[in-house]
Amino acid sequence: MKPAPLDYAAPETLAEAVALLADASREAKVIAGGQSLMPMLNMRLARPELLVDLRRVDGLDHIREEHGAIRIGAMTSKREVEQSPLVRERLPLLHAATLHVGHPQIRSRGTVGGSMAQADPAAEYPCVAVALGATMRVVGPGGERTIPAADFFVTYLTTALEEDEILVEVSFPVPAPGTGWSFTEISRRHGDFALAGAAITVALDGAGTVADSAIVLFGVGPGPVRAHAAEARIRGGRPGDELYREAGAAVAAALTDPPADVHADSEYRRHLAATMTTRGLAEAVQRT
Amino acid sequence: MTVEIPKSLAELPVGEPRWVGRRVRRTEDAALLTGRVEFIDDVQLPGMLHCAILRSPFAHARITSIDVSAALALDGVAAVVTGADARAWANPPRSAPEGWGALCIAAEKASFVGEPVAAVAATSRYVAEDALELIEVDYEPLDVVEDPFAAMQPDSELVHEDQGTNVMMQRVFTWGEVDAALAGAAHTFTERFRWNRLGANPTETYGCVCEWDPMSLDIVVRGAMQSPSSFALGRAATFGLASNKVRVVGHAHGGSFGGKGNARGTDIACMLSRKAGGRPVKWIEDRSEYMTAGASQAWDRHYEATLTTDAEGVVTALVVKLVDDIGASGDGFGAISAAKPLTAFTGPYTIPVARYDLTLVATNKVPASPYRGMGPPPHFFVLEQMMDIAARGLAIDPAEMRRRNFIPADRFPYTIPSGNEYDSGSYERVLDEALDLAGYEQLRKDQAAARAEGRLVGIGVASAIEPGVFDWNAYAIVGMPQTGVPEGATVGVDITGSITVRVGFSHEGQGQPTLVSQLVAEYFAVEMDAVRVVHLDTASAPPSFGPGGSRLGVAITGAVLGACERVRDKMATVVAAIMHCDAGDVELRDGRFRVAGRPEVDMTVAQVAGTMLARSDLLPEGMDPLPEATYVWTAPGRTPADEEGRAKSYLTAAQAVHVVVVEIDAETGVVEIVRYCLVDDCGTRLNPVVVEGQTDGSVAQGIGAALYEEYVYGDEAQPLTASFMDYLMPTINEVPAIEKREVVTPSPVSPLGAKGCGEGAMHTTPAAVMCAVNDALAPLGVMAREVPAAPNRVWNLLRSAGTQR
Amino acid sequence: MSEHTVEVTVNGVAYTATVDARTTLVDFLRAELGLTGTHVGCEHGVCGVCTVLVDGKATRSCLMLAVQADGLRITTVEGLAEAEGLHPIQEAFAEEHGLQCGFCTPGFLMATHELLEANPDPGDDEIRDVLGGQLCRCTGYQSILRSVHLAASKTRAQRAADAHA
């Protein structure tokens, strides 16, 4: 279990990094924390000719609040996110989700950008990004652009990034005060990829009924799955067990063919998605 | 000359024992904790090459051609071997049952995904893996034998064409008047169960460094195997060499649990060495090789069991029908796991008659290997579920059900229907202690309250036997001819009085090196750190098997004490000669040789050794001047198996009762262990710290078996659990606090009264957890019959019970 | 082969070495530097046997290339204690029988080291959170949990003594 031959570069600027990716003569791949990529390299399931390591590029490791959003550099480790008072206070949903990502030893090197770009459908971060309406700032040969999280995750292990583009920052809008949230997941063991999970935000209006919500599921589709039908079902509804169960039922009805693997068949995943929705909504409403 | 091995601590030649039976820190730990122990992958030899193995992607396919020229041409590659080399140089290995072994490299067809097809030796593992990608193999896929029941059909594709069948063995063993008991039973309970493949997965995989001298044809294997001596004999047989041409150097290794020691990889590395002119070739089995082609998988079992009782719930007969999917060949020796239940077939109960309907089947899966417990753990899972089914059927509390059927303390030694003799036990006392520890009455009250709230809370009470000190005669039914498993030790005192013990086993983790020091330090009344323990290779060591079948602690105690006794006898002879008294009057006590009524006779062990080696003038002519002795211990009173497999086999029978509380999430099917209590009785505890460690570790593995671990095969017998991402071993988060107590009923037949305890809770934990799961499910009228009780499976049961909200 | 020069400080010793780009950090530490106390368990980042400290943080050395360690500070199990004697964490594991085969132990020690540096008085939950990333097949974790608590109390005592001195 050893990587195939490869070359390695650690450029000091984004421009150099982009140029290396854009060079069509070799198949190049970005390595950030490597916590998903390295196992693939060791098993020779991924075999790029060139690894472009972003570790020396300045300006990719930060967590700061600007214009109502928390901006997190792509090379920021999940451990930094976990330990950031700013994230804990302003994005408690992201903080909670982070604790479910692997273990501290993985979070120390695993990065925010790496998780987003890897786009594992069972991973926590893409789901949270969609639920919070994050935007991805990416840099390529033609300059910079931003991509809403909802458009960023295309399908299984595939994002909207072009081959010569680099994700440099994720910007999470800070939810309005009073927004309830929850992050629920079920996995075989603590720290494993989820069988199914849900990231939820909910806002109530003055009358105490649901004004707005985001219900996003993971582990049950080719990427984060926004439960539009369930959101529509609860809009204007009065919080309570019945409403939560209806949301779960709407999730179950809308899910088409959740993936099956050795740990969970499709029907079970559908059921878990509904259960996580029901439980998560109750938890989120409690936090409003 | 016969040697009397002390049967209790009181028989040791000291006043109050200072080391044996005490909570002693391990002597091996400092080196382990500082990274100084040389594990096999740490070995670097001059000129050493690195091996990588090309493996079949098909579960069943004919190899029509193979081209290794490009691999051989790659810079850094020194040698390549294929099935043709295996055919030229190697025999099919021994197997159980005999005749089902497969060459170390597939020559004509591959029979499981992961079977070696070719191998490379190169300057590094990286280059060797590069070279594998240059080997071209053409396969012609064959029908895959996936299911053991289909495999038994006459028209099935065959895994071994030469055998003409996939049935490796089919026999019915009947012990006593079973038909009469079945006919006369007041109540009969029958159920089916499924135990899925799982396995050892020590944190260190197997590895070896092999040298095969092309001139002398001598082989040296350094490796991380559980039993160096068995491994050496195996290599000699495979390569058609005299047994003294193979020398195995067993390394300290990172756990085994029965599942370590890859003969195929070793033989391949040996052949590569021969091709490379005798250069050392290192092969380190990587994790994916271990999981898909190593000694990683055990117990792929389909059960049907019948248990009958009288009107009062006393069990009158047990019938177990087992179809065991052994995989592609018998050289993993997984079949002996199907034989081992004979050692404790009826568990801790007085069940008078029993029948075992046993079928071993070959399929295109990884050859099965042993795993901790070696077969009884699934058997006891079945037996304990049957006890609970009967208890529920008769409205008897599960604890009471066990109590009614336990072998009473006054009936030992007790011979069970399948032939083995249990040495001693206090089963009811162990149960009482366990119920007390758990607060059983209160638990049942709490459970009733929880059930009233609609919660699925279950309490499991299970008991099992841990047969200790394995004997080959237990596996006679699958072709093992021997009786007895010798274990030796040499105890020597040097000219200055320092003591060295030489043994044939390697460090594996169960604290036996420390135990050797404890015993010798006690016997000769010295400090433990004054005793040096040396692990020898197979060319130098006395006969040894090493750890396995809960044997080494007991066996090495016998060997070391026997050697100590012999050294004492030799020294007593010397003292008698010098002091002109009768050797029979010379007594060793607290490290000094004395004679009653002769105060001037007072020599230390060191003085006697010094005299033997440096004062020949004082020794009578012809006296052996070597203050050293070897003793080879083998369990006393063992008997060869009869036609029905009955033998006095494993020497000791430890017993335990576990009380487990679980709660099942009614919506998700997730099982949570809320409490774990156990009481065990493994006789004299030679180092209680080590015994507790074995218990804790085996509880964790048992929890893994009950709830998490499973090797899954997909279509065409493709392995779907080839990494730790999918094969789920318990972490610290999955193992709850374990509350423990002990009962000590010494064995009357073993050294110091100790019983085998290394496999420990593995015998009881899966059964106990599943009893708890089924107790939780009982109100819904459904039952978990399949292990592991993974959440998807439990949810399916909940759904079938119609409880889904 | 793509060769790179790596300057790395391991256990306080500065090394300059030439490595193939694909060489993993754990293979570099073991084969090139001869620091074989760090073991290899799964090579896909799950078992934690190969855990070392990279700039003080517990890290899987199988999930990092040696070239990526250029300029970084690494501590392995060989760097925990002085040349003779045991580090308090090692001492605690010995006292509480926190190891059996010992193969996974270096990883546990390094993960524990990072934990106790940050918090010398962790609760069970915090210990379980950190050590959940380390597999042990022998101990059932009971004695490891006790070992870490004992190591924590030794660390606190040490710090109190240092503060006093």
Short mmCIF file of N, CA and C in Angstrom, two decimals, chain B residues 25-26 28-30 32-37 39 41-42 44 126-127 130 199-205 253-255 257 282 286-287 291 371-372 507-510 689-690 692-694 696-698 700-701 709 722-725 727 729-738 740, chain C residues 20 22-24 27 30-31 36-44 46-47 49 77-78 80-86 89-91 93-106 108-109 125 127-129 131-146:
data_model
loop_
_atom_site.label_atom_id
_atom_site.label_comp_id
_atom_site.label_asym_id
_atom_site.label_seq_id
_atom_site.Cartn_x
_atom_site.Cartn_y
_atom_site.Cartn_z
N ARG B 25 3.85 -5.42 37.96
CA ARG B 25 4.09 -4.67 36.72
C ARG B 25 4.87 -5.50 35.73
N ARG B 26 4.62 -5.31 34.47
CA ARG B 26 5.24 -6.17 33.47
C ARG B 26 6.68 -5.74 33.16
N GLU B 28 8.20 -6.38 30.41
CA GLU B 28 8.41 -6.07 29.00
C GLU B 28 7.98 -4.64 28.63
N ASP B 29 7.37 -3.92 29.58
CA ASP B 29 6.72 -2.67 29.20
C ASP B 29 7.66 -1.52 28.86
N ALA B 30 8.76 -1.42 29.59
CA ALA B 30 9.62 -0.25 29.38
C ALA B 30 10.10 -0.19 27.93
N LEU B 32 8.68 -1.56 25.31
CA LEU B 32 7.54 -1.30 24.43
C LEU B 32 7.15 0.18 24.46
N LEU B 33 7.18 0.75 25.64
CA LEU B 33 6.72 2.14 25.80
C LEU B 33 7.68 3.15 25.19
N THR B 34 8.91 2.74 25.00
CA THR B 34 9.89 3.67 24.46
C THR B 34 10.22 3.37 23.00
N GLY B 35 9.47 2.44 22.41
CA GLY B 35 9.69 2.14 20.99
C GLY B 35 10.94 1.35 20.72
N ARG B 36 11.44 0.64 21.72
CA ARG B 36 12.71 -0.06 21.54
C ARG B 36 12.56 -1.53 21.17
N VAL B 37 11.36 -2.06 21.22
CA VAL B 37 11.19 -3.48 20.87
C VAL B 37 11.30 -3.63 19.35
N PHE B 39 10.06 -5.04 16.33
CA PHE B 39 9.01 -5.76 15.61
C PHE B 39 9.54 -6.12 14.23
N ASP B 41 8.82 -5.51 11.19
CA ASP B 41 9.04 -4.50 10.14
C ASP B 41 10.23 -3.60 10.48
N ASP B 42 10.75 -3.71 11.68
CA ASP B 42 11.91 -2.88 12.07
C ASP B 42 13.22 -3.54 11.64
N GLN B 44 16.21 -4.71 9.53
CA GLN B 44 16.92 -4.36 8.30
C GLN B 44 18.12 -5.28 8.21
N TYR B 126 8.00 0.22 -2.48
CA TYR B 126 7.43 1.11 -3.49
C TYR B 126 7.70 0.57 -4.89
N VAL B 127 8.96 0.22 -5.14
CA VAL B 127 9.34 -0.29 -6.46
C VAL B 127 8.67 -1.64 -6.71
N ASP B 130 5.33 -1.00 -7.85
CA ASP B 130 5.35 -0.52 -9.24
C ASP B 130 5.45 -1.71 -10.20
N GLY B 199 -13.06 -11.39 12.40
CA GLY B 199 -11.72 -11.93 12.64
C GLY B 199 -10.85 -11.06 13.51
N ALA B 200 -9.58 -11.50 13.60
CA ALA B 200 -8.69 -11.04 14.66
C ALA B 200 -8.25 -9.58 14.52
N ASN B 201 -7.71 -9.25 13.34
CA ASN B 201 -7.25 -7.88 13.11
C ASN B 201 -6.38 -7.30 14.23
N PRO B 202 -5.28 -7.96 14.56
CA PRO B 202 -4.33 -7.33 15.47
C PRO B 202 -3.80 -6.04 14.83
N THR B 203 -3.36 -5.10 15.67
CA THR B 203 -2.94 -3.82 15.09
C THR B 203 -1.68 -3.98 14.24
N GLU B 204 -0.87 -4.99 14.53
CA GLU B 204 0.22 -5.30 13.62
C GLU B 204 -0.22 -6.45 12.73
N THR B 205 -0.06 -6.28 11.43
CA THR B 205 -0.33 -7.39 10.51
C THR B 205 0.83 -8.37 10.59
N HIS B 253 5.61 -9.55 18.78
CA HIS B 253 4.66 -9.08 17.77
C HIS B 253 3.43 -8.43 18.37
N GLY B 254 2.76 -7.70 17.49
CA GLY B 254 1.67 -6.84 17.89
C GLY B 254 0.33 -7.53 17.90
N GLY B 255 0.22 -8.55 18.76
CA GLY B 255 -1.06 -9.22 18.92
C GLY B 255 -1.29 -10.26 17.84
N PHE B 257 -4.33 -13.09 18.44
CA PHE B 257 -5.71 -13.54 18.66
C PHE B 257 -6.08 -14.70 17.74
N LYS B 282 12.04 -9.29 2.63
CA LYS B 282 11.04 -8.89 3.65
C LYS B 282 9.67 -8.79 2.99
N ASP B 286 0.31 -5.86 4.13
CA ASP B 286 -0.34 -4.59 4.47
C ASP B 286 -1.78 -4.84 4.89
N ARG B 287 -2.43 -3.80 5.39
CA ARG B 287 -3.74 -4.03 6.01
C ARG B 287 -4.75 -4.57 4.99
N MET B 291 -6.70 -8.05 5.33
CA MET B 291 -8.17 -8.15 5.42
C MET B 291 -8.77 -8.97 4.29
N TYR B 371 -9.71 -17.67 15.38
CA TYR B 371 -9.84 -16.38 16.05
C TYR B 371 -10.10 -16.68 17.52
N ARG B 372 -9.72 -15.73 18.33
CA ARG B 372 -9.85 -15.85 19.80
C ARG B 372 -11.10 -16.63 20.21
N HIS B 507 7.11 -12.63 22.64
CA HIS B 507 6.19 -11.68 23.25
C HIS B 507 5.01 -11.43 22.31
N GLU B 508 3.82 -11.56 22.85
CA GLU B 508 2.63 -11.29 22.05
C GLU B 508 1.70 -10.32 22.76
N GLY B 509 1.86 -10.20 24.07
CA GLY B 509 1.06 -9.21 24.76
C GLY B 509 0.40 -9.68 26.04
N GLN B 510 0.38 -11.00 26.28
CA GLN B 510 -0.36 -11.49 27.44
C GLN B 510 0.49 -11.61 28.69
N VAL B 689 -3.40 -8.46 37.40
CA VAL B 689 -3.45 -7.33 36.47
C VAL B 689 -3.57 -7.84 35.04
N VAL B 690 -2.80 -8.86 34.74
CA VAL B 690 -2.81 -9.41 33.38
C VAL B 690 -4.14 -10.12 33.11
N GLU B 692 -7.04 -9.42 34.34
CA GLU B 692 -8.07 -8.39 34.10
C GLU B 692 -7.90 -7.77 32.72
N GLY B 693 -6.66 -7.59 32.31
CA GLY B 693 -6.42 -7.05 30.97
C GLY B 693 -6.93 -7.97 29.89
N GLN B 694 -6.72 -9.26 30.07
CA GLN B 694 -7.25 -10.22 29.09
C GLN B 694 -8.77 -10.17 29.06
N ASP B 696 -10.78 -7.59 29.93
CA ASP B 696 -11.24 -6.34 29.32
C ASP B 696 -11.12 -6.40 27.80
N GLY B 697 -9.97 -6.86 27.35
CA GLY B 697 -9.74 -6.89 25.91
C GLY B 697 -10.69 -7.83 25.19
N SER B 698 -10.99 -8.95 25.84
CA SER B 698 -11.87 -9.90 25.18
C SER B 698 -13.33 -9.46 25.26
N ALA B 700 -14.12 -6.34 24.82
CA ALA B 700 -14.17 -5.41 23.69
C ALA B 700 -14.33 -6.16 22.37
N GLN B 701 -13.56 -7.23 22.22
CA GLN B 701 -13.69 -8.00 20.99
C GLN B 701 -15.06 -8.66 20.90
N GLU B 709 -18.57 -5.97 14.01
CA GLU B 709 -17.58 -6.51 13.07
C GLU B 709 -18.19 -7.54 12.12
N ALA B 722 -12.77 -4.16 2.96
CA ALA B 722 -11.33 -4.39 2.80
C ALA B 722 -10.50 -3.33 3.51
N SER B 723 -11.15 -2.50 4.30
CA SER B 723 -10.38 -1.49 5.04
C SER B 723 -11.04 -1.25 6.39
N PHE B 724 -10.33 -0.51 7.23
CA PHE B 724 -10.88 -0.18 8.55
C PHE B 724 -11.99 0.87 8.45
N MET B 725 -12.22 1.40 7.25
CA MET B 725 -13.37 2.29 7.08
C MET B 725 -14.66 1.48 7.18
N TYR B 727 -14.66 -2.25 8.04
CA TYR B 727 -14.63 -3.29 9.07
C TYR B 727 -14.47 -2.55 10.39
N MET B 729 -14.00 -2.06 14.09
CA MET B 729 -13.58 -2.55 15.40
C MET B 729 -13.95 -1.52 16.45
N PRO B 730 -14.28 -1.97 17.64
CA PRO B 730 -14.65 -1.01 18.69
C PRO B 730 -13.50 -0.06 19.01
N THR B 731 -13.83 1.20 19.16
CA THR B 731 -12.88 2.17 19.70
C THR B 731 -13.22 2.37 21.17
N ILE B 732 -12.50 3.28 21.79
CA ILE B 732 -12.75 3.55 23.21
C ILE B 732 -14.19 4.03 23.43
N ASN B 733 -14.82 4.54 22.36
CA ASN B 733 -16.19 5.04 22.49
C ASN B 733 -17.24 3.93 22.46
N GLU B 734 -16.86 2.76 21.96
CA GLU B 734 -17.84 1.67 21.85
C GLU B 734 -17.75 0.69 23.01
N VAL B 735 -16.74 0.85 23.86
CA VAL B 735 -16.58 -0.09 24.97
C VAL B 735 -16.94 0.64 26.27
N PRO B 736 -17.99 0.20 26.93
CA PRO B 736 -18.40 0.89 28.16
C PRO B 736 -17.47 0.50 29.32
N ALA B 737 -17.66 1.14 30.44
CA ALA B 737 -16.95 0.73 31.65
C ALA B 737 -17.34 -0.72 31.96
N ILE B 738 -16.37 -1.53 32.32
CA ILE B 738 -16.63 -2.94 32.61
C ILE B 738 -16.48 -3.15 34.11
N LYS B 740 -16.24 -5.52 37.24
CA LYS B 740 -15.77 -6.90 37.35
C LYS B 740 -15.64 -7.35 38.81
N ASP C 20 12.20 10.74 -2.01
CA ASP C 20 11.30 10.61 -3.15
C ASP C 20 9.98 11.25 -2.74
N ARG C 22 7.02 10.59 -3.18
CA ARG C 22 5.89 9.76 -2.75
C ARG C 22 6.12 9.10 -1.39
N THR C 23 7.28 9.25 -0.82
CA THR C 23 7.56 8.60 0.46
C THR C 23 6.68 9.16 1.57
N THR C 24 5.99 8.29 2.26
CA THR C 24 5.15 8.78 3.36
C THR C 24 6.04 9.17 4.54
N ASP C 27 7.16 6.15 6.62
CA ASP C 27 8.24 5.37 6.02
C ASP C 27 9.56 6.11 6.11
N ARG C 30 10.86 5.86 9.72
CA ARG C 30 11.30 4.50 10.07
C ARG C 30 12.51 4.05 9.26
N ALA C 31 12.40 4.18 7.93
CA ALA C 31 13.45 3.61 7.08
C ALA C 31 14.65 4.54 6.94
N THR C 36 12.18 3.55 14.49
CA THR C 36 11.20 2.50 14.27
C THR C 36 10.19 2.37 15.41
N GLY C 37 10.26 3.26 16.37
CA GLY C 37 9.26 3.22 17.45
C GLY C 37 7.87 3.58 16.96
N THR C 38 7.79 4.37 15.90
CA THR C 38 6.50 4.67 15.28
C THR C 38 6.14 3.52 14.35
N HIS C 39 4.95 2.96 14.52
CA HIS C 39 4.60 1.76 13.78
C HIS C 39 3.61 2.05 12.65
N VAL C 40 3.44 1.06 11.81
CA VAL C 40 2.51 1.16 10.69
C VAL C 40 1.39 0.16 10.91
N GLY C 41 0.15 0.63 10.90
CA GLY C 41 -0.95 -0.29 11.19
C GLY C 41 -1.91 -0.49 10.05
N CYS C 42 -2.28 0.59 9.35
CA CYS C 42 -3.30 0.41 8.30
C CYS C 42 -3.00 1.18 7.04
N GLU C 43 -2.17 2.19 7.13
CA GLU C 43 -1.82 3.02 5.97
C GLU C 43 -3.03 3.65 5.28
N HIS C 44 -4.14 3.72 6.00
CA HIS C 44 -5.23 4.54 5.46
C HIS C 44 -5.87 5.43 6.52
N VAL C 46 -6.89 5.17 9.70
CA VAL C 46 -7.95 4.85 10.66
C VAL C 46 -7.39 4.39 12.01
N CYS C 47 -6.34 3.59 12.01
CA CYS C 47 -5.97 2.90 13.25
C CYS C 47 -5.18 3.79 14.22
N VAL C 49 -2.05 3.97 14.75
CA VAL C 49 -0.81 3.38 15.25
C VAL C 49 0.38 4.28 14.93
N VAL C 77 7.78 8.73 19.49
CA VAL C 77 7.83 8.11 20.81
C VAL C 77 9.27 8.10 21.36
N GLU C 78 10.24 8.06 20.45
CA GLU C 78 11.63 8.07 20.91
C GLU C 78 12.00 9.40 21.57
N LEU C 80 9.98 11.19 23.58
CA LEU C 80 9.17 11.52 24.76
C LEU C 80 10.02 11.63 26.02
N ALA C 81 10.81 10.60 26.24
CA ALA C 81 11.55 10.54 27.51
C ALA C 81 13.00 10.92 27.30
N GLU C 82 13.68 11.14 28.39
CA GLU C 82 15.13 11.31 28.35
C GLU C 82 15.74 9.96 27.94
N ALA C 83 17.04 9.95 27.73
CA ALA C 83 17.70 8.74 27.23
C ALA C 83 17.45 7.55 28.14
N GLU C 84 17.39 7.77 29.43
CA GLU C 84 17.07 6.68 30.35
C GLU C 84 15.85 7.09 31.16
N GLY C 85 15.06 6.12 31.47
CA GLY C 85 13.85 6.43 32.24
C GLY C 85 12.66 6.63 31.33
N LEU C 86 11.51 6.80 31.97
CA LEU C 86 10.26 6.92 31.24
C LEU C 86 9.68 8.31 31.45
N ILE C 89 3.92 9.98 31.14
CA ILE C 89 2.82 9.29 30.44
C ILE C 89 3.18 7.82 30.27
N GLN C 90 4.41 7.56 29.89
CA GLN C 90 4.85 6.16 29.75
C GLN C 90 4.78 5.44 31.09
N GLU C 91 5.22 6.15 32.12
CA GLU C 91 5.19 5.60 33.47
C GLU C 91 3.75 5.21 33.84
N PHE C 93 1.23 4.48 31.85
CA PHE C 93 0.77 3.32 31.08
C PHE C 93 1.36 2.03 31.67
N ALA C 94 2.61 2.09 32.13
CA ALA C 94 3.21 0.90 32.74
C ALA C 94 2.51 0.56 34.05
N GLU C 95 2.21 1.59 34.82
CA GLU C 95 1.58 1.34 36.14
C GLU C 95 0.18 0.78 36.02
N GLU C 96 -0.55 1.25 35.01
CA GLU C 96 -1.96 0.86 34.89
C GLU C 96 -2.19 -0.25 33.87
N HIS C 97 -1.13 -0.90 33.41
CA HIS C 97 -1.26 -1.97 32.42
C HIS C 97 -2.01 -1.46 31.18
N GLY C 98 -1.61 -0.27 30.76
CA GLY C 98 -2.28 0.36 29.61
C GLY C 98 -1.82 -0.17 28.27
N LEU C 99 -1.09 -1.26 28.29
CA LEU C 99 -0.64 -1.86 27.02
C LEU C 99 -0.53 -3.35 27.20
N GLN C 100 -0.74 -4.06 26.11
CA GLN C 100 -0.49 -5.51 26.12
C GLN C 100 0.57 -5.83 25.07
N CYS C 101 0.15 -5.93 23.79
CA CYS C 101 1.18 -6.21 22.78
C CYS C 101 2.08 -5.01 22.57
N GLY C 102 1.57 -3.81 22.82
CA GLY C 102 2.40 -2.61 22.76
C GLY C 102 2.56 -2.02 21.38
N PHE C 103 1.95 -2.62 20.38
CA PHE C 103 2.17 -2.14 19.01
C PHE C 103 1.47 -0.82 18.76
N CYS C 104 0.27 -0.65 19.31
CA CYS C 104 -0.47 0.59 19.12
C CYS C 104 -0.02 1.66 20.09
N THR C 105 0.73 1.26 21.10
CA THR C 105 1.02 2.14 22.24
C THR C 105 1.69 3.46 21.89
N PRO C 106 2.71 3.46 21.03
CA PRO C 106 3.32 4.76 20.71
C PRO C 106 2.30 5.78 20.21
N PHE C 108 -0.91 5.91 21.00
CA PHE C 108 -1.69 6.35 22.16
C PHE C 108 -0.89 7.37 22.99
N LEU C 109 0.39 7.09 23.15
CA LEU C 109 1.22 7.99 23.96
C LEU C 109 1.27 9.38 23.34
N ASP C 125 -14.95 12.13 28.94
CA ASP C 125 -15.46 12.45 27.61
C ASP C 125 -14.37 13.00 26.71
N ILE C 127 -11.14 12.55 27.02
CA ILE C 127 -10.18 11.48 26.71
C ILE C 127 -10.74 10.59 25.62
N ARG C 128 -12.01 10.23 25.78
CA ARG C 128 -12.62 9.35 24.77
C ARG C 128 -12.67 10.04 23.41
N ASP C 129 -12.90 11.34 23.40
CA ASP C 129 -12.95 12.05 22.12
C ASP C 129 -11.60 11.94 21.41
N LEU C 131 -8.96 9.81 22.14
CA LEU C 131 -8.46 8.45 21.91
C LEU C 131 -9.39 7.62 21.04
N GLY C 132 -10.56 8.16 20.74
CA GLY C 132 -11.43 7.50 19.76
C GLY C 132 -10.75 7.34 18.41
N GLY C 133 -9.73 8.11 18.19
CA GLY C 133 -8.99 8.01 16.93
C GLY C 133 -7.82 7.05 16.99
N GLN C 134 -7.75 6.25 18.03
CA GLN C 134 -6.63 5.30 18.17
C GLN C 134 -7.23 3.91 18.43
N LEU C 135 -6.90 2.96 17.60
CA LEU C 135 -7.40 1.60 17.81
C LEU C 135 -6.43 0.78 18.65
N CYS C 136 -6.98 0.08 19.62
CA CYS C 136 -6.21 -0.91 20.36
C CYS C 136 -7.02 -2.20 20.32
N ARG C 137 -6.39 -3.30 19.99
CA ARG C 137 -7.13 -4.55 19.89
C ARG C 137 -6.98 -5.40 21.15
N CYS C 138 -6.04 -5.01 22.03
CA CYS C 138 -5.74 -5.87 23.18
C CYS C 138 -6.48 -5.48 24.46
N THR C 139 -6.46 -4.20 24.80
CA THR C 139 -6.77 -3.83 26.18
C THR C 139 -8.25 -3.64 26.49
N GLY C 140 -9.06 -3.44 25.45
CA GLY C 140 -10.45 -3.08 25.73
C GLY C 140 -10.58 -1.67 26.29
N TYR C 141 -9.47 -0.92 26.29
CA TYR C 141 -9.41 0.51 26.60
C TYR C 141 -9.59 0.87 28.07
N GLN C 142 -10.04 -0.07 28.89
CA GLN C 142 -10.30 0.27 30.30
C GLN C 142 -9.02 0.77 30.97
N SER C 143 -7.95 0.00 30.76
CA SER C 143 -6.70 0.35 31.42
C SER C 143 -6.07 1.58 30.77
N ILE C 144 -6.37 1.81 29.51
CA ILE C 144 -5.83 3.01 28.84
C ILE C 144 -6.48 4.25 29.45
N LEU C 145 -7.78 4.17 29.65
CA LEU C 145 -8.48 5.30 30.27
C LEU C 145 -7.87 5.59 31.65
N ARG C 146 -7.63 4.54 32.42
CA ARG C 146 -7.01 4.74 33.73
C ARG C 146 -5.61 5.31 33.58
#
